[in-house]
């Protein structure tokens, strides 16, 4: 498994391919601290006003802040609005 | 409101609340089913979100499976709005009727306004336009404005142009009157009459017959040059003999023209007494104000009575009005400014001077500006009262007194 991942990573490096496709990684875009955009997620684990936990391949993305709202959610994408104070990548 | 929100509104959406601790699972399931959820927020244990109509139908079985309670909080958007309208038919009918009536009533002319008339009575124009169909209550689309304005010009001979403009429900008829030409060749006979009293010094006739001669004293309105040409008396007799059956002699009418110069006197009278009363403000004042409702007066300050021997009253009113509607309530503010009476003794010379000045002013006021002043003099009039001094000031001028006056002919 580890060997497979390394192979893919080096493949992506060699051919300059986007890693999120080959490695099934999430692509996170932040607009200041007010908007967040996660592609390639695996579902919502927990959400409330202050905390949103998004499942991603190989871990979890923990967003802490105030007035957090899931603006839109699709099977591959999630938009989050609100004041983002804290972003944690839990493996 | 952004375009995307407008799109959501047109398709309709439902705000739902989900109770239950496992709402994350419901959301993940919904996403996998392709249900689009928006604006997900959670307060305490209740999650609020927006979902479209199709999505809501699919959400129900999922909610049962995850043991979440789904409640509709609000339905928004055009599909729900249309549904509500189909229930409230009377309201819709009223709204449609309102728009229809508004359109219908605004397609009539309700006001006819006539502008630009000077000598012509506006009523005459409005009567003719009424006959032609332009009247309050006329349907705007059926009016042939060009035809009506042409007809108005034809019917009233003194109008040279008429234009009709409709703005909203107001029809504005603009009238341009004919400027009455007075040049030679224009039909119209006239006399020249005296515009004021005077002694004729010089008369020159260009056309017409002189009725006055130099040295005559004439009064205002008297005919100076006649526009009626009568044959000379000897001819008159002969003509009568020649044509006795004609009844009256033939008269020629012309437009009389000529200049008439006359001496005109302007008089001014000035009076002065040796004692002069003069009022001067002392600076003291007393204010009072009240609210007037109908005939009732409610004093808010003072009692409105004048406390001084001599005073000048300044009164200011403030009324409440809304557009043209006047409320019968006004706030009146009174201010009495005290005046003191000054008795002043004048010397006879001062009084004379004052009377003379007053007389001169009065005489000069009567002058029409560009006249040739021949002589000015003043005379002191005798009065029985010693206290009273009267002065007469006379200005003698030579000026043109002829004035054209149109003749009214029977035939």
Coordinates of N, CA and C in Angstrom, one line a residue, chain A residues 41-49 67-76, chain B residues 8 23-25 27-28 31-32 35-43 47 49:
Chain A
X41 N -14.2 15.5 -0.8 CA -14.4 15.2 0.6 C -15.1 13.8 0.6
X42 N -15.2 13.3 1.8 CA -15.8 12.0 2.0 C -17.1 12.0 2.9
X43 N -17.5 13.2 3.1 CA -18.8 13.4 4.0 C -18.5 14.2 5.2
X44 N -19.6 14.6 5.8 CA -19.6 15.4 7.0 C -19.6 14.5 8.2
X45 N -18.7 14.7 9.2 CA -18.7 13.9 10.4 C -19.4 14.6 11.5
X46 N -19.2 15.8 11.7 CA -19.8 16.6 12.7 C -20.0 18.0 12.3
X47 N -21.0 18.6 12.7 CA -21.1 20.0 12.4 C -22.0 20.7 13.4
X48 N -21.6 22.0 13.7 CA -22.4 22.8 14.6 C -22.0 24.3 14.2
X49 N -22.3 25.2 15.1 CA -22.0 26.6 14.8 C -20.5 26.8 14.9
X67 N -20.2 31.1 13.7 CA -21.3 31.2 12.8 C -21.0 30.4 11.5
X68 N -20.5 29.2 11.7 CA -20.2 28.4 10.5 C -21.5 27.8 9.9
X69 N -21.5 27.9 8.6 CA -22.7 27.5 7.8 C -22.2 26.7 6.6
X70 N -22.8 25.5 6.4 CA -22.5 24.8 5.1 C -23.4 25.4 4.0
X71 N -22.7 26.2 3.2 CA -23.5 27.0 2.2 C -24.1 26.0 1.2
X72 N -23.3 25.2 0.7 CA -23.7 24.2 -0.3 C -22.9 22.9 0.0
X73 N -23.6 21.8 -0.3 CA -22.9 20.5 -0.2 C -23.3 19.6 -1.3
X74 N -22.3 19.1 -2.0 CA -22.5 18.1 -3.1 C -21.7 16.9 -2.7
X75 N -21.8 15.9 -3.5 CA -21.1 14.6 -3.2 C -19.6 14.8 -3.2
X76 N -19.1 15.7 -4.0 CA -17.6 15.9 -4.1 C -17.1 17.2 -3.5
Chain B
X8 N -33.1 29.9 -7.3 CA -33.7 29.1 -6.2 C -35.1 29.5 -5.9
X23 N -27.9 13.7 12.6 CA -28.3 14.4 11.3 C -27.1 14.5 10.4
X24 N -25.8 14.3 10.9 CA -24.7 14.2 9.9 C -24.9 13.1 9.0
X25 N -25.4 11.9 9.5 CA -25.6 10.8 8.7 C -26.6 11.0 7.6
X27 N -27.3 13.9 6.3 CA -26.8 14.8 5.3 C -25.9 14.0 4.3
X28 N -25.0 13.1 4.9 CA -24.2 12.3 4.0 C -25.0 11.4 3.1
X31 N -26.5 13.5 0.4 CA -25.6 13.9 -0.7 C -25.4 12.8 -1.7
X32 N -25.3 11.6 -1.1 CA -25.1 10.5 -2.0 C -26.3 10.2 -2.9
X35 N -29.2 14.8 -3.4 CA -30.1 15.9 -2.9 C -29.2 17.1 -2.6
X36 N -29.6 18.2 -3.1 CA -28.8 19.4 -2.9 C -29.3 20.1 -1.6
X37 N -28.4 20.2 -0.7 CA -28.8 20.9 0.6 C -28.0 22.2 0.6
X38 N -28.6 23.2 1.1 CA -27.9 24.5 1.2 C -28.1 25.1 2.6
X39 N -27.2 26.0 2.9 CA -27.2 26.8 4.1 C -27.5 26.0 5.4
X40 N -26.6 25.0 5.6 CA -26.8 24.1 6.7 C -26.3 24.8 8.0
X41 N -27.1 24.9 9.0 CA -26.6 25.5 10.2 C -27.2 24.7 11.4
X42 N -26.5 24.7 12.5 CA -27.0 23.9 13.6 C -27.0 24.8 14.9
X43 N -28.1 24.9 15.5 CA -28.2 25.5 16.8 C -28.6 24.4 17.8
X47 N -30.9 21.2 13.4 CA -30.2 21.7 12.2 C -31.2 22.3 11.2
X49 N -31.8 23.8 7.3 CA -31.2 23.8 5.9 C -32.3 24.1 4.9

